[in-house]
Amino acid sequence: MHTVAVLALDQVIPFDLSTPIEAFTRTRLPDGRPGYQIRVCAERPEVDAGAFTLRAPWGLDGLTGADTVIVPGTATPTSPLSPAVRDALLAAARDGTRIASICTGTFPLAATGLLDGLRATTHWVAADLLAATHPEIEVDPAVLYVDNGRILTSAGAAAGLDLCLHMIRRDYGSAVAADAARLSVMPLEREGGQAQFIVHDYAPALQGHALEPLLAWLQENLAAEPTLAEIASRAGMSTRTLMRRFREQTGTTPLQWLHRARIRQAQHLLETTDHSVERIGAQVGFGSPTAFRDRFRRTTGVSPRTYRRSFA
């Protein structure tokens, strides 16, 4: 079982603290077993959470042996990081532990030096402060989260849930992550960021979305190869108006959305069927196996066969 240590610092933001606890404890594997064990850790037994005081059942030793460490945001992000917490985070990083921050939790993570030279994000309100305080970090205030492999950061509030669902998908595949998302009443990935876009995979549009009928039609016809003019005609608008409204409401273009939808459907088929890679590529609308493999690798970072071995 994957162990997640949630580090509660003084002035921790309760919402940020509860987000990973809820997301990971809701995760169930296909056979019903829990996917994660949660440890809430702190430097001292009692933690000031603003409106209340909480008692953490684990000390900093709870970070040792964890597969993932989460650093939630705090109301005082520029407060000095204690040497004990810094050492515990650095020790976890040396052990190969995945470390992620939520919201202003990027600041204590940055104070360890682990983000030096990397791209990172935080709540848009604090992005300029992060850039000024840590000029060695490439701060991107536009996205919901940034995945650097072993080090991840997220924007504020609900973006922490986006990040947790992303990590669940990395660990157990899209089917398990989609189930966790449904329990959280949340799309598996949102197409918007803090600037209304995100570079990973396609995400279903929210219910009630103005383009929902068009997106549903595209989703049902992934094997087809509609032109932009055909998509615009289906939507009852000019191509220029379609492009403008599509980007406003989904954060991407119709053809990019379609490509991502095809890859997401391919992920599902790779996880749940024994169809050949060639057959799945054709099922989701790619004209050749080579085109499918190339697009799949660019989107997910791995080949279809590697993905199947990991998550089937």
XYZ file of N, CA and C in Angstrom, residues 7-193:
561
model
N 2.272 16.763 5.902
C 3.043 17.532 6.878
C 2.270 18.782 7.289
N 1.858 18.846 8.537
C 1.102 19.990 9.050
C 2.056 20.957 9.743
N 2.291 22.107 9.120
C 3.113 23.149 9.708
C 2.230 24.129 10.469
N 2.827 24.930 11.340
C 2.043 25.935 12.054
C 1.362 26.874 11.072
N 0.149 27.287 11.418
C -0.699 28.130 10.570
C -1.083 27.414 9.270
N -1.149 26.079 9.325
C -1.577 25.319 8.165
C -2.988 25.729 7.770
N -3.233 25.786 6.475
C -4.568 26.105 5.969
C -5.401 24.830 6.016
N -6.479 24.798 6.810
C -7.242 23.552 6.992
C -7.714 22.933 5.680
N -8.133 23.764 4.733
C -8.612 23.231 3.451
C -7.489 22.465 2.745
N -6.303 23.059 2.728
C -5.172 22.403 2.059
C -4.771 21.117 2.774
N -4.896 21.108 4.088
C -4.563 19.911 4.866
C -5.552 18.784 4.587
N -6.816 19.138 4.501
C -7.850 18.102 4.347
C -7.932 17.559 2.927
N -7.515 18.346 1.941
C -7.641 17.922 0.544
C -6.944 16.588 0.269
N -5.649 16.442 0.570
C -5.021 15.137 0.299
C -5.563 14.027 1.183
N -5.946 14.356 2.412
C -6.501 13.328 3.293
C -7.772 12.752 2.685
N -8.656 13.633 2.236
C -9.912 13.178 1.638
C -9.685 12.457 0.322
N -8.851 13.043 -0.549
C -8.649 12.451 -1.875
C -8.051 11.052 -1.782
N -7.035 10.896 -0.964
C -6.350 9.609 -0.908
C -7.130 8.567 -0.106
N -7.829 8.977 0.939
C -8.602 7.986 1.699
C -9.827 7.510 0.928
N -10.275 8.272 -0.054
C -11.406 7.849 -0.884
C -10.986 6.870 -1.973
N -9.717 6.732 -2.198
C -9.232 5.926 -3.319
C -9.326 4.439 -3.011
N -9.993 3.724 -3.885
C -10.128 2.277 -3.764
C -9.631 1.604 -5.028
N -8.937 0.500 -4.852
C -8.469 -0.278 -5.986
C -9.621 -1.115 -6.545
N -9.458 -1.683 -7.733
C -10.563 -2.446 -8.333
C -11.099 -3.566 -7.448
N -10.260 -4.147 -6.586
C -10.738 -5.221 -5.717
C -11.295 -4.704 -4.396
N -11.404 -3.380 -4.258
C -12.000 -2.787 -3.062
C -11.025 -2.394 -1.973
N -9.757 -2.794 -2.107
C -8.764 -2.432 -1.099
C -8.438 -0.951 -1.174
N -8.101 -0.342 -0.032
C -7.674 1.055 -0.076
C -6.340 1.190 -0.795
N -6.186 2.282 -1.524
C -4.953 2.483 -2.267
C -3.856 3.159 -1.463
N -4.250 3.822 -0.363
C -3.286 4.631 0.371
C -3.481 4.510 1.877
N -2.367 4.659 2.573
C -2.364 4.828 4.026
C -1.911 6.257 4.304
N -2.612 6.961 5.195
C -2.339 8.372 5.451
C -1.692 8.557 6.819
N -0.636 9.376 6.860
C -0.033 9.801 8.111
C -0.083 11.331 8.171
N -0.679 11.888 9.207
C -0.622 13.332 9.426
C 0.527 13.589 10.392
N 1.522 14.328 9.937
C 2.773 14.499 10.677
C 2.995 15.972 11.023
N 3.723 16.214 12.104
C 4.046 17.577 12.506
C 5.308 17.568 13.341
N 5.926 18.736 13.441
C 7.146 18.839 14.240
C 6.833 18.701 15.725
N 5.689 19.241 16.133
C 5.240 19.146 17.533
C 3.864 18.515 17.564
N 3.451 17.947 18.688
C 2.152 17.262 18.745
C 0.958 18.158 18.418
N 1.023 19.431 18.821
C -0.085 20.343 18.548
C 0.309 21.350 17.479
N -0.621 21.604 16.560
C -0.371 22.509 15.443
C -1.440 23.593 15.440
N -1.021 24.828 15.320
C -1.939 25.963 15.224
C -2.489 26.019 13.808
N -3.794 25.775 13.670
C -4.442 25.810 12.360
C -5.351 27.021 12.222
N -5.052 28.073 12.966
C -5.834 29.295 12.864
C -7.094 29.242 13.694
N -8.148 28.735 13.125
C -9.440 28.684 13.822
C -9.479 27.598 14.884
N -8.533 26.689 14.865
C -8.523 25.615 15.841
C -7.105 25.071 15.969
N -6.904 24.224 16.947
C -5.622 23.547 17.150
C -5.811 22.066 16.851
N -4.894 21.491 16.124
C -5.034 20.071 15.810
C -3.874 19.295 16.421
N -4.117 18.031 16.682
C -3.091 17.141 17.225
C -2.694 16.145 16.126
N -1.425 16.136 15.813
C -0.923 15.238 14.778
C -0.466 13.930 15.412
N -0.952 12.805 14.923
C -0.574 11.507 15.515
C 0.852 11.083 15.205
N 1.486 11.709 14.212
C 2.851 11.343 13.830
C 3.776 12.548 13.990
N 5.016 12.316 14.382
C 6.036 13.341 14.360
C 6.706 13.382 13.003
N 7.826 14.070 12.917
C 8.539 14.146 11.640
C 9.075 12.796 11.199
N 9.168 11.855 12.144
C 9.606 10.510 11.768
C 8.609 9.826 10.846
N 7.369 10.364 10.802
C 6.362 9.798 9.912
C 6.682 9.987 8.442
N 7.610 10.927 8.150
C 8.017 11.120 6.756
C 8.938 9.998 6.286
N 9.617 9.378 7.229
C 10.548 8.304 6.890
C 9.786 7.084 6.374
N 10.154 6.610 5.217
C 9.505 5.434 4.648
C 8.242 5.722 3.883
N 7.769 6.978 3.896
C 6.566 7.319 3.127
C 6.892 7.314 1.641
N 5.909 6.977 0.821
C 6.090 7.012 -0.626
C 5.890 8.420 -1.178
N 5.011 9.169 -0.514
C 4.716 10.547 -0.920
C 4.632 11.421 0.320
N 5.179 12.624 0.237
C 5.036 13.626 1.293
C 4.299 14.821 0.698
N 3.250 15.270 1.367
C 2.477 16.431 0.931
C 2.731 17.577 1.903
N 3.021 18.766 1.377
C 3.204 19.966 2.197
C 2.050 20.917 1.902
N 1.018 20.963 2.757
C -0.103 21.887 2.536
C 0.336 23.336 2.739
N -0.489 24.262 2.255
C -0.188 25.671 2.400
C -0.350 26.159 3.826
N 0.272 27.295 4.107
C 0.137 27.929 5.414
C -0.272 29.386 5.225
N -0.844 29.965 6.275
C -1.267 31.364 6.231
C -0.089 32.314 6.341
N 1.081 31.798 6.719
C 2.294 32.616 6.853
C 3.398 31.982 6.027
N 3.299 32.061 4.711
C 4.199 31.282 3.847
C 5.669 31.658 3.943
N 5.984 32.902 4.344
C 7.395 33.299 4.390
C 8.011 33.101 5.769
N 7.275 32.467 6.674
C 7.859 32.177 7.987
C 9.082 31.279 7.820
N 10.121 31.488 8.628
C 11.319 30.641 8.512
C 10.978 29.170 8.723
N 11.613 28.333 7.934
C 11.424 26.893 8.056
C 12.374 26.362 9.117
N 11.844 25.607 10.062
C 12.711 25.106 11.130
C 13.736 24.125 10.567
N 14.919 24.073 11.159
C 15.941 23.136 10.681
C 15.465 21.682 10.697
N 14.652 21.332 11.696
C 14.189 19.945 11.785
C 13.289 19.587 10.604
N 12.382 20.503 10.237
C 11.496 20.243 9.104
C 12.293 20.222 7.806
N 13.220 21.163 7.654
C 14.053 21.190 6.456
C 14.824 19.873 6.300
N 15.431 19.431 7.391
C 16.208 18.193 7.335
C 15.333 16.991 6.995
N 14.116 16.976 7.546
C 13.205 15.851 7.289
C 12.793 15.811 5.817
N 12.520 16.978 5.219
C 12.143 17.025 3.808
C 13.324 16.655 2.910
N 14.495 17.147 3.244
C 15.677 16.812 2.443
C 16.015 15.329 2.543
N 15.847 14.764 3.731
C 16.096 13.327 3.896
C 15.116 12.513 3.065
N 13.847 12.944 3.039
C 12.847 12.248 2.230
C 13.217 12.323 0.752
N 13.665 13.496 0.309
C 14.059 13.652 -1.095
C 15.237 12.753 -1.432
N 16.212 12.671 -0.535
C 17.374 11.801 -0.789
C 16.959 10.339 -0.885
N 15.891 9.969 -0.170
C 15.407 8.585 -0.207
C 14.566 8.292 -1.443
N 14.361 9.310 -2.285
C 13.574 9.112 -3.498
C 12.086 9.282 -3.311
N 11.667 9.843 -2.181
C 10.247 10.055 -1.911
C 9.689 11.136 -2.829
N 8.504 10.934 -3.315
C 7.813 11.972 -4.081
C 7.323 13.038 -3.103
N 7.589 14.295 -3.410
C 7.204 15.394 -2.520
C 6.354 16.384 -3.312
N 5.204 16.750 -2.757
C 4.283 17.659 -3.437
C 3.818 18.743 -2.477
N 3.596 19.926 -3.010
C 3.066 21.023 -2.200
C 1.719 21.465 -2.727
N 0.908 21.979 -1.835
C -0.400 22.512 -2.196
C -0.430 23.989 -1.835
N -0.836 24.820 -2.786
C -1.017 26.255 -2.545
C 0.297 26.882 -2.063
N 0.270 27.593 -0.945
C 1.481 28.247 -0.442
C 2.431 27.270 0.232
N 2.116 26.006 0.227
C 3.068 24.997 0.671
C 4.309 24.971 -0.210
N 4.225 25.639 -1.378
C 5.398 25.766 -2.238
C 6.518 26.540 -1.534
N 6.157 27.482 -0.654
C 7.171 28.303 0.011
C 8.079 27.487 0.938
N 7.531 26.707 1.877
C 8.437 25.891 2.694
C 9.202 24.867 1.865
N 8.583 24.353 0.814
C 9.302 23.423 -0.058
C 10.450 24.154 -0.754
N 10.201 25.390 -1.193
C 11.246 26.181 -1.844
C 12.381 26.490 -0.873
N 12.049 26.666 0.403
C 13.068 27.006 1.398
C 14.079 25.886 1.597
N 13.755 24.677 1.183
C 14.700 23.558 1.292
C 15.709 23.544 0.149
N 15.420 24.300 -0.913
C 16.270 24.265 -2.098
C 15.878 23.211 -3.106
N 14.861 22.413 -2.793
C 14.484 21.311 -3.688
C 13.865 21.791 -4.999
N 13.398 23.041 -5.030
C 12.796 23.570 -6.249
C 13.765 24.400 -7.077
N 14.986 24.538 -6.619
C 15.951 25.354 -7.356
C 16.126 24.840 -8.784
N 15.976 25.743 -9.742
C 16.145 25.382 -11.145
C 14.952 24.705 -11.767
N 13.876 24.544 -11.004
C 12.686 23.856 -11.504
C 11.546 24.844 -11.750
N 10.580 24.390 -12.510
C 9.347 25.136 -12.704
C 8.404 24.783 -11.566
N 7.677 25.767 -11.058
C 6.766 25.525 -9.937
C 5.611 26.509 -10.000
N 4.564 26.211 -9.245
C 3.431 27.121 -9.163
C 2.969 27.226 -7.725
N 2.097 28.178 -7.479
C 1.478 28.380 -6.176
C 0.198 29.168 -6.409
N -0.508 29.535 -5.366
C -1.705 30.362 -5.535
C -1.333 31.641 -6.272
N -2.160 32.044 -7.229
C -1.810 33.196 -8.069
C -1.575 34.459 -7.245
N -2.246 34.579 -6.104
C -2.050 35.760 -5.268
C -0.617 35.824 -4.743
N -0.008 34.651 -4.513
C 1.333 34.592 -3.927
C 2.431 34.357 -4.956
N 2.080 34.294 -6.242
C 3.063 33.942 -7.266
C 4.185 34.974 -7.364
N 3.839 36.269 -7.342
C 4.878 37.302 -7.431
C 5.804 37.248 -6.223
N 5.231 36.983 -5.055
C 6.044 36.887 -3.844
C 6.993 35.701 -3.929
N 6.500 34.572 -4.451
C 7.362 33.398 -4.602
C 8.513 33.704 -5.555
N 8.203 34.370 -6.675
C 9.237 34.696 -7.660
C 10.270 35.656 -7.080
N 9.801 36.616 -6.279
C 10.722 37.580 -5.685
C 11.574 36.952 -4.587
N 10.967 36.064 -3.818
C 11.663 35.432 -2.698
C 12.627 34.360 -3.161
N 12.265 33.678 -4.252
C 13.084 32.572 -4.749
C 13.308 32.730 -6.254
N 14.185 33.663 -6.640
C 14.405 33.909 -8.082
C 15.005 32.720 -8.814
N 15.516 31.741 -8.077
C 16.086 30.552 -8.712
C 15.012 29.586 -9.212
N 13.746 29.871 -8.910
C 12.633 29.022 -9.339
C 11.920 29.671 -10.516
N 11.551 28.888 -11.503
C 10.736 29.378 -12.618
C 9.266 29.296 -12.199
N 8.707 30.409 -11.790
C 7.340 30.429 -11.264
C 6.350 30.577 -12.412
N 5.413 29.647 -12.504
C 4.364 29.679 -13.526
C 3.028 29.854 -12.823
N 2.465 31.063 -12.807
C 1.210 31.299 -12.097
C -0.027 30.901 -12.883
N 0.159 30.370 -14.105
C -0.970 30.125 -14.989
C -1.603 28.752 -14.827
N -0.840 27.778 -14.320
C -1.302 26.391 -14.368
C -1.868 25.930 -13.035
N -2.581 24.824 -13.077
C -3.145 24.245 -11.860
C -2.084 23.518 -11.052
N -1.164 22.859 -11.729
C -0.084 22.175 -11.032
C 1.086 21.963 -11.986
N 2.232 21.674 -11.421
C 3.436 21.372 -12.198
C 4.000 20.056 -11.677
N 4.270 19.138 -12.588
C 4.819 17.836 -12.246
C 6.244 17.753 -12.774
N 7.217 17.778 -11.859
C 8.620 17.638 -12.232
C 9.137 16.221 -12.005
N 8.230 15.290 -11.872
C 8.627 13.913 -11.606
C 8.529 13.596 -10.132
N 9.608 13.808 -9.386
C 9.613 13.546 -7.941
C 9.148 14.750 -7.133
N 9.156 15.942 -7.728
C 8.748 17.155 -7.035
C 7.567 17.772 -7.789
N 6.467 18.002 -7.074
C 5.263 18.548 -7.697
C 4.757 19.721 -6.879
N 4.131 20.687 -7.533
C 3.547 21.832 -6.843
C 2.180 22.121 -7.441
N 1.293 22.693 -6.642
C -0.030 23.028 -7.161
C -0.398 24.446 -6.805
N -1.381 24.946 -7.511
C -1.940 26.259 -7.222
C -2.839 26.158 -5.987
N -3.640 27.191 -5.770
C -4.407 27.242 -4.531
C -5.731 26.513 -4.571
N -6.296 26.348 -3.369
C -7.644 25.823 -3.171
C -7.856 24.502 -3.918
N -8.856 24.472 -4.830
C -9.240 23.217 -5.473
C -8.141 22.633 -6.349
N -7.142 23.429 -6.719
C -6.045 22.892 -7.533
C -5.295 21.799 -6.788
N -5.323 21.837 -5.453
C -4.714 20.753 -4.689
C -5.381 19.431 -4.972
N -6.687 19.462 -5.191
C -7.403 18.228 -5.533
C -7.031 17.769 -6.932
N -6.876 18.706 -7.866
C -6.408 18.347 -9.202
C -5.071 17.616 -9.117
N -4.178 18.139 -8.279
C -2.859 17.525 -8.133
C -2.966 16.129 -7.525
N -3.794 15.981 -6.499
C -3.945 14.660 -5.877
C -4.500 13.644 -6.862
N -5.488 14.029 -7.647
C -6.052 13.114 -8.641
C -5.008 12.755 -9.700
N -4.183 13.720 -10.062
C -3.093 13.455 -11.002
C -2.135 12.409 -10.435
N -1.800 12.539 -9.155
C -0.887 11.567 -8.545
C -1.542 10.195 -8.431
N -2.827 10.149 -8.128
C -3.537 8.869 -8.071
C -3.494 8.198 -9.433
N -3.670 8.982 -10.484
C -3.616 8.401 -11.832
C -2.220 7.908 -12.142
N -1.202 8.640 -11.714
C 0.168 8.166 -11.911
C 0.403 6.846 -11.195
N -0.175 6.705 -10.014
C 0.071 5.517 -9.198
C -0.739 4.308 -9.655
N -2.009 4.527 -10.003
C -2.911 3.394 -10.219
C -3.670 3.417 -11.546
N -3.447 4.433 -12.372
C -4.125 4.472 -13.655
C -5.374 5.322 -13.642
N -5.903 5.582 -14.842
C -7.004 6.530 -14.976
C -8.323 6.001 -14.437
N -8.551 4.679 -14.478
C -9.820 4.146 -13.981
C -9.962 4.356 -12.476
N -8.901 4.064 -11.720
C -8.938 4.277 -10.263
C -9.058 5.758 -9.956
N -8.304 6.588 -10.684
C -8.359 8.030 -10.448
C -9.733 8.592 -10.790
N -10.338 8.100 -11.865
C -11.671 8.578 -12.244
C -12.694 8.238 -11.170
N -12.552 7.073 -10.559
C -13.463 6.697 -9.480
C -13.280 7.626 -8.280
N -12.038 7.936 -7.934
C -11.775 8.878 -6.837
C -12.325 10.254 -7.170
N -12.227 10.657 -8.430
C -12.745 11.960 -8.848
C -14.264 12.010 -8.715
N -14.929 10.925 -9.117
C -16.386 10.894 -9.003
C -16.833 11.007 -7.544
N -16.129 10.332 -6.653
C -16.472 10.405 -5.237
C -16.258 11.811 -4.679
N -15.332 12.544 -5.282
C -15.069 13.919 -4.862
C -15.929 14.920 -5.630
N -16.807 14.418 -6.508
C -17.654 15.261 -7.368
C -16.771 16.266 -8.109
N -15.802 15.736 -8.838
C -14.760 16.545 -9.463
C -14.386 15.901 -10.782
N -14.191 16.676 -11.866
C -13.662 16.070 -13.089
C -12.249 15.567 -12.837
N -11.870 14.505 -13.526
C -10.542 13.928 -13.319
C -9.452 14.939 -13.609
N -9.624 15.729 -14.644
C -8.735 16.861 -14.892
C -9.563 17.981 -15.478
N -9.263 19.196 -15.082
C -9.945 20.353 -15.632
C -9.095 20.953 -16.736
N -9.761 21.391 -17.818
C -9.018 21.961 -18.939
C -8.547 23.374 -18.646
N -8.977 23.982 -17.566
C -8.519 25.330 -17.248
C -7.414 25.293 -16.229
N -6.636 26.328 -16.169
C -5.680 26.498 -15.095
C -5.995 27.812 -14.436
